[in-house]
Amino acid sequence: MKVTAEFVTSAADASGFPSDDLPEIALVGRSNVGKSSLINALVAQRIARTSAAPGKTRLANLYRVSRGNAGPLYLVDLPGYGYARGGHQSAREFKDLTRAYFENGRDVSALLLVDARHPGLENDTAAWNWLQQTVAQTAIVATKIDKLPRGQRIRAMRELESVFEDSVLPVSAVTGEGLENLWNLIERLANSRNPQPRRSRSSNSSSLPPKATAARPPTK
Ligand code: GTP
Ligand code: MG
């Protein structure tokens, strides 16, 4: 199916988040878990920068994508957590930007990415608990499934589903495994947004949620 994708902007704070009411699906997860690679694999383009060294993505990068006849949506590449080398400062930046993104009053969805080989890491379960309390639509994806030999996959997936108490979708940005299922999940999240009041076709801007006030422009 034909996919079009374009980079829209890098947001350092709420003033850079979209205000045009398209569905937004944000990828959340540890640094190096494969968020940017998965965006590239989904759109079959090298649009997001990836790196073997963790901490590559430092801002919220927004991509507008559309697939087949489905309406356009944003994929949002958020900075990863658990990046030790950046120290406390970068950990705080991640938290501030992620909180600003999800606590902004807009109806967005979160995909938590966890490494298929490492079920139940403490910061992953903490992120999942926080997302479930904060974001209306959430789902879990297990990345790098190609790194597990076939014989170990079923056990790994069972363990992940038991830790997170939810279904987990296995994918690989390298082999393309699971990407069709992931697109279906993304489209389901995009279509199950709260119909009140954002789906209103009226152009009355008072039906939109309050817009975050831009205290200052993005720093970089
Ligand atoms: P940050 O931007 O630091 O938060 O990392 P990220 O989550 O965006 O990770 P990124 O996509 O940059 O990938 C990190 C490393 O994992 C890179 O070396 C990728 O090539 C590798 N990688 C990502 N996805 C996969 C996958 O599905 N399979 C395999 N084998 N490697 C992958
Ligand atoms: Mg990245």
PDB file of C-alpha atoms and ligand atoms in Angstrom:
ATOM      1  CA  MET A   1       0.000   0.000   0.000  1.00  0.00           C
ATOM      2  CA  LYS A   2       1.339   3.427  -0.861  1.00  0.00           C
ATOM      3  CA  VAL A   3       2.674   5.445   2.053  1.00  0.00           C
ATOM      4  CA  THR A   4       3.590   9.109   1.901  1.00  0.00           C
ATOM      5  CA  ALA A   5       5.561  10.748   4.680  1.00  0.00           C
ATOM      6  CA  GLU A   6       7.060  14.136   5.364  1.00  0.00           C
ATOM      7  CA  PHE A   7       9.001  15.599   8.244  1.00  0.00           C
ATOM      8  CA  VAL A   8       7.007  18.486   9.721  1.00  0.00           C
ATOM      9  CA  THR A   9       8.930  19.911  12.649  1.00  0.00           C
ATOM     10  CA  SER A  10      11.042  19.285  15.743  1.00  0.00           C
ATOM     11  CA  ALA A  11       9.307  20.494  18.881  1.00  0.00           C
ATOM     12  CA  ALA A  12      11.214  21.422  22.041  1.00  0.00           C
ATOM     13  CA  ASP A  13       8.085  22.340  23.971  1.00  0.00           C
ATOM     14  CA  ALA A  14       4.311  22.627  23.703  1.00  0.00           C
ATOM     15  CA  SER A  15       4.473  25.555  21.301  1.00  0.00           C
ATOM     16  CA  GLY A  16       5.730  23.190  18.599  1.00  0.00           C
ATOM     17  CA  PHE A  17       2.989  20.570  18.934  1.00  0.00           C
ATOM     18  CA  PRO A  18       0.385  20.289  16.159  1.00  0.00           C
ATOM     19  CA  SER A  19      -2.879  22.159  16.436  1.00  0.00           C
ATOM     20  CA  ASP A  20      -4.610  20.900  13.302  1.00  0.00           C
ATOM     21  CA  ASP A  21      -6.576  18.037  14.877  1.00  0.00           C
ATOM     22  CA  LEU A  22      -5.027  15.163  12.901  1.00  0.00           C
ATOM     23  CA  PRO A  23      -4.575  11.968  14.930  1.00  0.00           C
ATOM     24  CA  GLU A  24      -1.207  11.751  16.665  1.00  0.00           C
ATOM     25  CA  ILE A  25       0.544   8.481  17.490  1.00  0.00           C
ATOM     26  CA  ALA A  26       3.636   8.970  19.629  1.00  0.00           C
ATOM     27  CA  LEU A  27       6.390   6.390  19.994  1.00  0.00           C
ATOM     28  CA  VAL A  28       7.726   6.153  23.524  1.00  0.00           C
ATOM     29  CA  GLY A  29      10.499   3.927  24.835  1.00  0.00           C
ATOM     30  CA  ARG A  30      14.028   3.533  26.072  1.00  0.00           C
ATOM     31  CA  SER A  31      16.809   5.124  24.154  1.00  0.00           C
ATOM     32  CA  ASN A  32      18.031   2.746  21.442  1.00  0.00           C
ATOM     33  CA  VAL A  33      14.877   0.582  21.541  1.00  0.00           C
ATOM     34  CA  GLY A  34      14.277   1.390  17.871  1.00  0.00           C
ATOM     35  CA  LYS A  35      11.693   4.195  17.766  1.00  0.00           C
ATOM     36  CA  SER A  36      13.240   6.109  14.881  1.00  0.00           C
ATOM     37  CA  SER A  37      14.053   2.916  12.965  1.00  0.00           C
ATOM     38  CA  LEU A  38      10.448   1.797  13.285  1.00  0.00           C
ATOM     39  CA  ILE A  39       9.165   5.058  11.838  1.00  0.00           C
ATOM     40  CA  ASN A  40      11.522   4.621   8.888  1.00  0.00           C
ATOM     41  CA  ALA A  41      10.383   1.026   8.420  1.00  0.00           C
ATOM     42  CA  LEU A  42       6.701   1.995   8.568  1.00  0.00           C
ATOM     43  CA  VAL A  43       7.062   4.656   5.899  1.00  0.00           C
ATOM     44  CA  ALA A  44       9.743   2.777   3.918  1.00  0.00           C
ATOM     45  CA  GLN A  45      11.994   5.844   3.851  1.00  0.00           C
ATOM     46  CA  ARG A  46      14.969   7.021   5.855  1.00  0.00           C
ATOM     47  CA  ILE A  47      13.152  10.001   7.245  1.00  0.00           C
ATOM     48  CA  ALA A  48      14.070   9.748  10.955  1.00  0.00           C
ATOM     49  CA  ARG A  49      17.678   9.747  12.104  1.00  0.00           C
ATOM     50  CA  THR A  50      18.819   6.592  13.836  1.00  0.00           C
ATOM     51  CA  SER A  51      22.011   5.646  15.615  1.00  0.00           C
ATOM     52  CA  ALA A  52      23.698   2.702  17.286  1.00  0.00           C
ATOM     53  CA  ALA A  53      24.546   5.120  20.119  1.00  0.00           C
ATOM     54  CA  PRO A  54      21.605   5.893  22.415  1.00  0.00           C
ATOM     55  CA  GLY A  55      20.291   9.425  22.835  1.00  0.00           C
ATOM     56  CA  LYS A  56      20.036  10.295  19.143  1.00  0.00           C
ATOM     57  CA  THR A  57      16.560  11.814  19.219  1.00  0.00           C
ATOM     58  CA  ARG A  58      16.489  14.791  21.612  1.00  0.00           C
ATOM     59  CA  LEU A  59      13.374  16.639  20.465  1.00  0.00           C
ATOM     60  CA  ALA A  60       9.861  15.574  19.548  1.00  0.00           C
ATOM     61  CA  ASN A  61      10.074  15.009  15.800  1.00  0.00           C
ATOM     62  CA  LEU A  62       6.797  15.071  13.944  1.00  0.00           C
ATOM     63  CA  TYR A  63       6.112  13.259  10.684  1.00  0.00           C
ATOM     64  CA  ARG A  64       2.884  13.585   8.739  1.00  0.00           C
ATOM     65  CA  VAL A  65       2.105  10.256   7.084  1.00  0.00           C
ATOM     66  CA  SER A  66      -0.725   8.741   5.117  1.00  0.00           C
ATOM     67  CA  ARG A  67      -1.186   5.220   3.926  1.00  0.00           C
ATOM     68  CA  GLY A  68      -3.495   4.059   1.169  1.00  0.00           C
ATOM     69  CA  ASN A  69      -6.896   5.677   1.479  1.00  0.00           C
ATOM     70  CA  ALA A  70      -6.615   6.284   5.222  1.00  0.00           C
ATOM     71  CA  GLY A  71      -6.562   9.893   6.359  1.00  0.00           C
ATOM     72  CA  PRO A  72      -3.274  11.548   7.300  1.00  0.00           C
ATOM     73  CA  LEU A  73      -1.895  11.302  10.814  1.00  0.00           C
ATOM     74  CA  TYR A  74       1.199  12.281  12.729  1.00  0.00           C
ATOM     75  CA  LEU A  75       3.822   9.820  13.896  1.00  0.00           C
ATOM     76  CA  VAL A  76       5.741  11.466  16.724  1.00  0.00           C
ATOM     77  CA  ASP A  77       9.268  10.353  17.571  1.00  0.00           C
ATOM     78  CA  LEU A  78       9.885  11.275  21.211  1.00  0.00           C
ATOM     79  CA  PRO A  79      13.304  11.270  22.915  1.00  0.00           C
ATOM     80  CA  GLY A  80      14.124   7.985  24.639  1.00  0.00           C
ATOM     81  CA  TYR A  81      14.497   7.493  28.371  1.00  0.00           C
ATOM     82  CA  GLY A  82      17.216   5.703  30.317  1.00  0.00           C
ATOM     83  CA  TYR A  83      20.029   7.390  28.457  1.00  0.00           C
ATOM     84  CA  ALA A  84      22.752   7.351  31.095  1.00  0.00           C
ATOM     85  CA  ARG A  85      25.477   9.254  29.293  1.00  0.00           C
ATOM     86  CA  GLY A  86      23.400  12.406  28.981  1.00  0.00           C
ATOM     87  CA  GLY A  87      23.147  12.508  32.785  1.00  0.00           C
ATOM     88  CA  HIS A  88      20.419  14.101  34.852  1.00  0.00           C
ATOM     89  CA  GLN A  89      19.991  17.047  32.553  1.00  0.00           C
ATOM     90  CA  SER A  90      18.958  14.959  29.555  1.00  0.00           C
ATOM     91  CA  ALA A  91      16.811  12.720  31.749  1.00  0.00           C
ATOM     92  CA  ARG A  92      14.955  15.827  32.901  1.00  0.00           C
ATOM     93  CA  GLU A  93      14.629  17.129  29.374  1.00  0.00           C
ATOM     94  CA  PHE A  94      13.070  13.842  28.326  1.00  0.00           C
ATOM     95  CA  LYS A  95      10.608  13.933  31.185  1.00  0.00           C
ATOM     96  CA  ASP A  96       9.699  17.557  30.670  1.00  0.00           C
ATOM     97  CA  LEU A  97       9.131  17.169  26.936  1.00  0.00           C
ATOM     98  CA  THR A  98       7.250  13.888  27.288  1.00  0.00           C
ATOM     99  CA  ARG A  99       5.055  15.270  30.056  1.00  0.00           C
ATOM    100  CA  ALA A 100       4.450  18.445  28.086  1.00  0.00           C
ATOM    101  CA  TYR A 101       3.486  16.351  25.086  1.00  0.00           C
ATOM    102  CA  PHE A 102       1.057  14.015  26.825  1.00  0.00           C
ATOM    103  CA  GLU A 103      -0.315  16.447  29.407  1.00  0.00           C
ATOM    104  CA  ASN A 104      -1.109  19.070  26.807  1.00  0.00           C
ATOM    105  CA  GLY A 105      -4.842  18.339  26.751  1.00  0.00           C
ATOM    106  CA  ARG A 106      -4.834  17.001  23.187  1.00  0.00           C
ATOM    107  CA  ASP A 107      -6.289  13.606  22.326  1.00  0.00           C
ATOM    108  CA  VAL A 108      -3.156  11.637  21.385  1.00  0.00           C
ATOM    109  CA  SER A 109      -2.178   7.951  21.404  1.00  0.00           C
ATOM    110  CA  ALA A 110       0.973   6.366  22.793  1.00  0.00           C
ATOM    111  CA  LEU A 111       2.799   3.310  21.517  1.00  0.00           C
ATOM    112  CA  LEU A 112       5.198   2.032  24.153  1.00  0.00           C
ATOM    113  CA  LEU A 113       8.152   0.281  22.493  1.00  0.00           C
ATOM    114  CA  VAL A 114      10.022  -2.334  24.505  1.00  0.00           C
ATOM    115  CA  ASP A 115      12.916  -4.524  23.399  1.00  0.00           C
ATOM    116  CA  ALA A 116      11.622  -8.054  22.768  1.00  0.00           C
ATOM    117  CA  ARG A 117      14.757  -9.431  24.438  1.00  0.00           C
ATOM    118  CA  HIS A 118      14.343  -7.543  27.721  1.00  0.00           C
ATOM    119  CA  PRO A 119      10.910  -8.049  29.237  1.00  0.00           C
ATOM    120  CA  GLY A 120       9.939  -6.142  32.352  1.00  0.00           C
ATOM    121  CA  LEU A 121      12.730  -3.582  32.710  1.00  0.00           C
ATOM    122  CA  GLU A 122      11.835  -1.287  35.558  1.00  0.00           C
ATOM    123  CA  ASN A 123      11.804   1.918  33.533  1.00  0.00           C
ATOM    124  CA  ASP A 124       9.590   0.255  30.904  1.00  0.00           C
ATOM    125  CA  THR A 125       7.008  -0.858  33.434  1.00  0.00           C
ATOM    126  CA  ALA A 126       7.137   2.580  35.078  1.00  0.00           C
ATOM    127  CA  ALA A 127       6.596   4.228  31.684  1.00  0.00           C
ATOM    128  CA  TRP A 128       3.673   1.899  30.974  1.00  0.00           C
ATOM    129  CA  ASN A 129       2.020   2.679  34.309  1.00  0.00           C
ATOM    130  CA  TRP A 130       2.443   6.384  33.762  1.00  0.00           C
ATOM    131  CA  LEU A 131       1.133   6.245  30.178  1.00  0.00           C
ATOM    132  CA  GLN A 132      -1.918   4.272  31.197  1.00  0.00           C
ATOM    133  CA  GLN A 133      -2.809   6.892  33.764  1.00  0.00           C
ATOM    134  CA  THR A 134      -2.095   9.788  31.443  1.00  0.00           C
ATOM    135  CA  VAL A 135      -2.983   8.839  27.862  1.00  0.00           C
ATOM    136  CA  ALA A 136      -6.388   7.656  26.627  1.00  0.00           C
ATOM    137  CA  GLN A 137      -5.101   5.268  23.933  1.00  0.00           C
ATOM    138  CA  THR A 138      -2.076   3.105  24.631  1.00  0.00           C
ATOM    139  CA  ALA A 139      -0.557  -0.051  23.150  1.00  0.00           C
ATOM    140  CA  ILE A 140       2.718  -1.986  23.462  1.00  0.00           C
ATOM    141  CA  VAL A 141       5.053  -3.034  20.680  1.00  0.00           C
ATOM    142  CA  ALA A 142       8.048  -5.366  21.094  1.00  0.00           C
ATOM    143  CA  THR A 143      10.937  -4.258  18.864  1.00  0.00           C
ATOM    144  CA  LYS A 144      13.891  -6.145  17.338  1.00  0.00           C
ATOM    145  CA  ILE A 145      12.022  -9.453  17.269  1.00  0.00           C
ATOM    146  CA  ASP A 146      14.456 -10.554  14.512  1.00  0.00           C
ATOM    147  CA  LYS A 147      17.155 -10.782  17.194  1.00  0.00           C
ATOM    148  CA  LEU A 148      15.375 -13.643  18.931  1.00  0.00           C
ATOM    149  CA  PRO A 149      15.669 -17.129  17.466  1.00  0.00           C
ATOM    150  CA  ARG A 150      12.264 -18.528  16.520  1.00  0.00           C
ATOM    151  CA  GLY A 151      12.333 -20.967  19.422  1.00  0.00           C
ATOM    152  CA  GLN A 152      12.592 -18.170  21.989  1.00  0.00           C
ATOM    153  CA  ARG A 153       9.934 -15.864  20.601  1.00  0.00           C
ATOM    154  CA  ILE A 154       6.853 -17.475  22.058  1.00  0.00           C
ATOM    155  CA  ARG A 155       8.320 -17.520  25.541  1.00  0.00           C
ATOM    156  CA  ALA A 156       9.513 -13.915  25.259  1.00  0.00           C
ATOM    157  CA  MET A 157       6.112 -12.725  24.055  1.00  0.00           C
ATOM    158  CA  ARG A 158       4.330 -14.584  26.849  1.00  0.00           C
ATOM    159  CA  GLU A 159       6.617 -13.028  29.401  1.00  0.00           C
ATOM    160  CA  LEU A 160       6.069  -9.542  27.993  1.00  0.00           C
ATOM    161  CA  GLU A 161       2.299  -9.960  27.974  1.00  0.00           C
ATOM    162  CA  SER A 162       2.335 -11.192  31.531  1.00  0.00           C
ATOM    163  CA  VAL A 163       4.512  -8.289  32.740  1.00  0.00           C
ATOM    164  CA  PHE A 164       2.438  -5.611  31.002  1.00  0.00           C
ATOM    165  CA  GLU A 165      -0.917  -7.355  31.384  1.00  0.00           C
ATOM    166  CA  ASP A 166      -1.819  -6.453  27.840  1.00  0.00           C
ATOM    167  CA  SER A 167      -1.283  -7.776  24.337  1.00  0.00           C
ATOM    168  CA  VAL A 168       2.112  -6.987  22.825  1.00  0.00           C
ATOM    169  CA  LEU A 169       2.762  -6.751  19.094  1.00  0.00           C
ATOM    170  CA  PRO A 170       6.128  -8.125  17.903  1.00  0.00           C
ATOM    171  CA  VAL A 171       7.845  -6.208  15.092  1.00  0.00           C
ATOM    172  CA  SER A 172      11.165  -5.864  13.327  1.00  0.00           C
ATOM    173  CA  ALA A 173      12.342  -2.746  11.544  1.00  0.00           C
ATOM    174  CA  VAL A 174      14.998  -4.891   9.862  1.00  0.00           C
ATOM    175  CA  THR A 175      12.935  -7.740   8.395  1.00  0.00           C
ATOM    176  CA  GLY A 176       9.594  -5.912   8.233  1.00  0.00           C
ATOM    177  CA  GLU A 177       7.920  -8.552  10.361  1.00  0.00           C
ATOM    178  CA  GLY A 178       4.768  -7.283  12.083  1.00  0.00           C
ATOM    179  CA  LEU A 179       4.648  -3.973  10.208  1.00  0.00           C
ATOM    180  CA  GLU A 180       1.308  -4.700   8.549  1.00  0.00           C
ATOM    181  CA  ASN A 181      -0.162  -5.495  11.976  1.00  0.00           C
ATOM    182  CA  LEU A 182       1.404  -2.343  13.363  1.00  0.00           C
ATOM    183  CA  TRP A 183      -0.200  -0.225  10.645  1.00  0.00           C
ATOM    184  CA  ASN A 184      -3.540  -1.784  11.509  1.00  0.00           C
ATOM    185  CA  LEU A 185      -2.973  -0.967  15.171  1.00  0.00           C
ATOM    186  CA  ILE A 186      -1.997   2.621  14.329  1.00  0.00           C
ATOM    187  CA  GLU A 187      -5.105   3.058  12.206  1.00  0.00           C
ATOM    188  CA  ARG A 188      -7.240   1.628  14.983  1.00  0.00           C
ATOM    189  CA  LEU A 189      -5.743   4.076  17.491  1.00  0.00           C
ATOM    190  CA  ALA A 190      -6.201   6.941  15.050  1.00  0.00           C
ATOM    191  CA  ASN A 191      -9.863   6.064  14.557  1.00  0.00           C
ATOM    192  CA  SER A 192     -10.740   5.512  18.183  1.00  0.00           C
ATOM    193  CA  ARG A 193     -10.093   8.971  19.437  1.00  0.00           C
ATOM    194  CA  ASN A 194     -12.609  10.517  21.734  1.00  0.00           C
ATOM    195  CA  PRO A 195     -15.328  11.848  19.414  1.00  0.00           C
ATOM    196  CA  GLN A 196     -16.134  14.641  21.846  1.00  0.00           C
ATOM    197  CA  PRO A 197     -15.450  17.441  21.035  1.00  0.00           C
ATOM    198  CA  ARG A 198     -12.527  17.166  18.644  1.00  0.00           C
ATOM    199  CA  ARG A 199     -14.280  15.237  15.907  1.00  0.00           C
ATOM    200  CA  SER A 200     -16.797  18.048  15.491  1.00  0.00           C
ATOM    201  CA  ARG A 201     -16.920  19.012  11.837  1.00  0.00           C
ATOM    202  CA  SER A 202     -17.958  22.530  12.767  1.00  0.00           C
ATOM    203  CA  SER A 203     -15.388  25.206  12.261  1.00  0.00           C
ATOM    204  CA  ASN A 204     -16.265  26.725  15.586  1.00  0.00           C
ATOM    205  CA  SER A 205     -12.899  26.984  17.258  1.00  0.00           C
ATOM    206  CA  SER A 206     -14.486  27.084  20.710  1.00  0.00           C
ATOM    207  CA  SER A 207     -15.088  23.345  20.327  1.00  0.00           C
ATOM    208  CA  LEU A 208     -11.363  22.741  20.409  1.00  0.00           C
ATOM    209  CA  PRO A 209      -9.591  22.010  23.680  1.00  0.00           C
ATOM    210  CA  PRO A 210      -7.669  24.912  25.172  1.00  0.00           C
ATOM    211  CA  LYS A 211      -4.446  25.453  23.357  1.00  0.00           C
ATOM    212  CA  ALA A 212      -1.302  25.435  25.411  1.00  0.00           C
ATOM    213  CA  THR A 213       0.065  28.909  25.715  1.00  0.00           C
ATOM    214  CA  ALA A 214       3.427  29.231  24.106  1.00  0.00           C
ATOM    215  CA  ALA A 215       5.590  30.613  26.873  1.00  0.00           C
ATOM    216  CA  ARG A 216       8.601  30.795  24.619  1.00  0.00           C
ATOM    217  CA  PRO A 217       9.657  29.561  21.188  1.00  0.00           C
ATOM    218  CA  PRO A 218      11.523  26.257  20.808  1.00  0.00           C
ATOM    219  CA  THR A 219      15.113  26.714  21.897  1.00  0.00           C
ATOM    220  CA  LYS A 220      16.557  24.689  19.036  1.00  0.00           C
TER     221      LYS A 220
HETATM  222  P1  GTP B   1      17.005   7.193  20.599  1.00  0.00           P
HETATM  223  O1  GTP B   1      16.789   8.158  19.475  1.00  0.00           O
HETATM  224  O2  GTP B   1      18.382   7.226  21.181  1.00  0.00           O
HETATM  225  O3  GTP B   1      15.942   7.293  21.664  1.00  0.00           O
HETATM  226  O4  GTP B   1      16.919   5.676  19.986  1.00  0.00           O
HETATM  227  P2  GTP B   1      15.781   5.022  19.087  1.00  0.00           P
HETATM  228  O5  GTP B   1      14.792   4.342  19.967  1.00  0.00           O
HETATM  229  O6  GTP B   1      15.253   5.990  18.088  1.00  0.00           O
HETATM  230  O7  GTP B   1      16.617   3.849  18.350  1.00  0.00           O
HETATM  231  P3  GTP B   1      17.104   3.794  16.828  1.00  0.00           P
HETATM  232  O8  GTP B   1      15.950   3.661  15.913  1.00  0.00           O
HETATM  233  O9  GTP B   1      18.078   4.888  16.576  1.00  0.00           O
HETATM  234  O10 GTP B   1      17.837   2.349  16.805  1.00  0.00           O
HETATM  235  C1  GTP B   1      18.868   2.045  17.706  1.00  0.00           C
HETATM  236  C2  GTP B   1      19.702   0.897  17.130  1.00  0.00           C
HETATM  237  O11 GTP B   1      18.916  -0.303  17.077  1.00  0.00           O
HETATM  238  C3  GTP B   1      20.209   1.140  15.724  1.00  0.00           C
HETATM  239  O12 GTP B   1      21.509   0.613  15.636  1.00  0.00           O
HETATM  240  C4  GTP B   1      19.256   0.349  14.858  1.00  0.00           C
HETATM  241  O13 GTP B   1      19.825  -0.091  13.644  1.00  0.00           O
HETATM  242  C5  GTP B   1      18.906  -0.840  15.752  1.00  0.00           C
HETATM  243  N1  GTP B   1      17.561  -1.369  15.470  1.00  0.00           N
HETATM  244  C6  GTP B   1      16.409  -0.675  15.485  1.00  0.00           C
HETATM  245  N2  GTP B   1      15.361  -1.468  15.195  1.00  0.00           N
HETATM  246  C7  GTP B   1      15.853  -2.697  14.978  1.00  0.00           C
HETATM  247  C8  GTP B   1      15.272  -3.967  14.629  1.00  0.00           C
HETATM  248  O14 GTP B   1      14.049  -4.134  14.469  1.00  0.00           O
HETATM  249  N3  GTP B   1      16.124  -5.032  14.517  1.00  0.00           N
HETATM  250  C9  GTP B   1      17.456  -4.909  14.706  1.00  0.00           C
HETATM  251  N4  GTP B   1      18.212  -6.026  14.572  1.00  0.00           N
HETATM  252  N5  GTP B   1      18.047  -3.746  15.020  1.00  0.00           N
HETATM  253  C10 GTP B   1      17.266  -2.645  15.155  1.00  0.00           C
HETATM  254 MG    MG B   2      15.600   7.986  17.862  1.00  0.00          MG
END
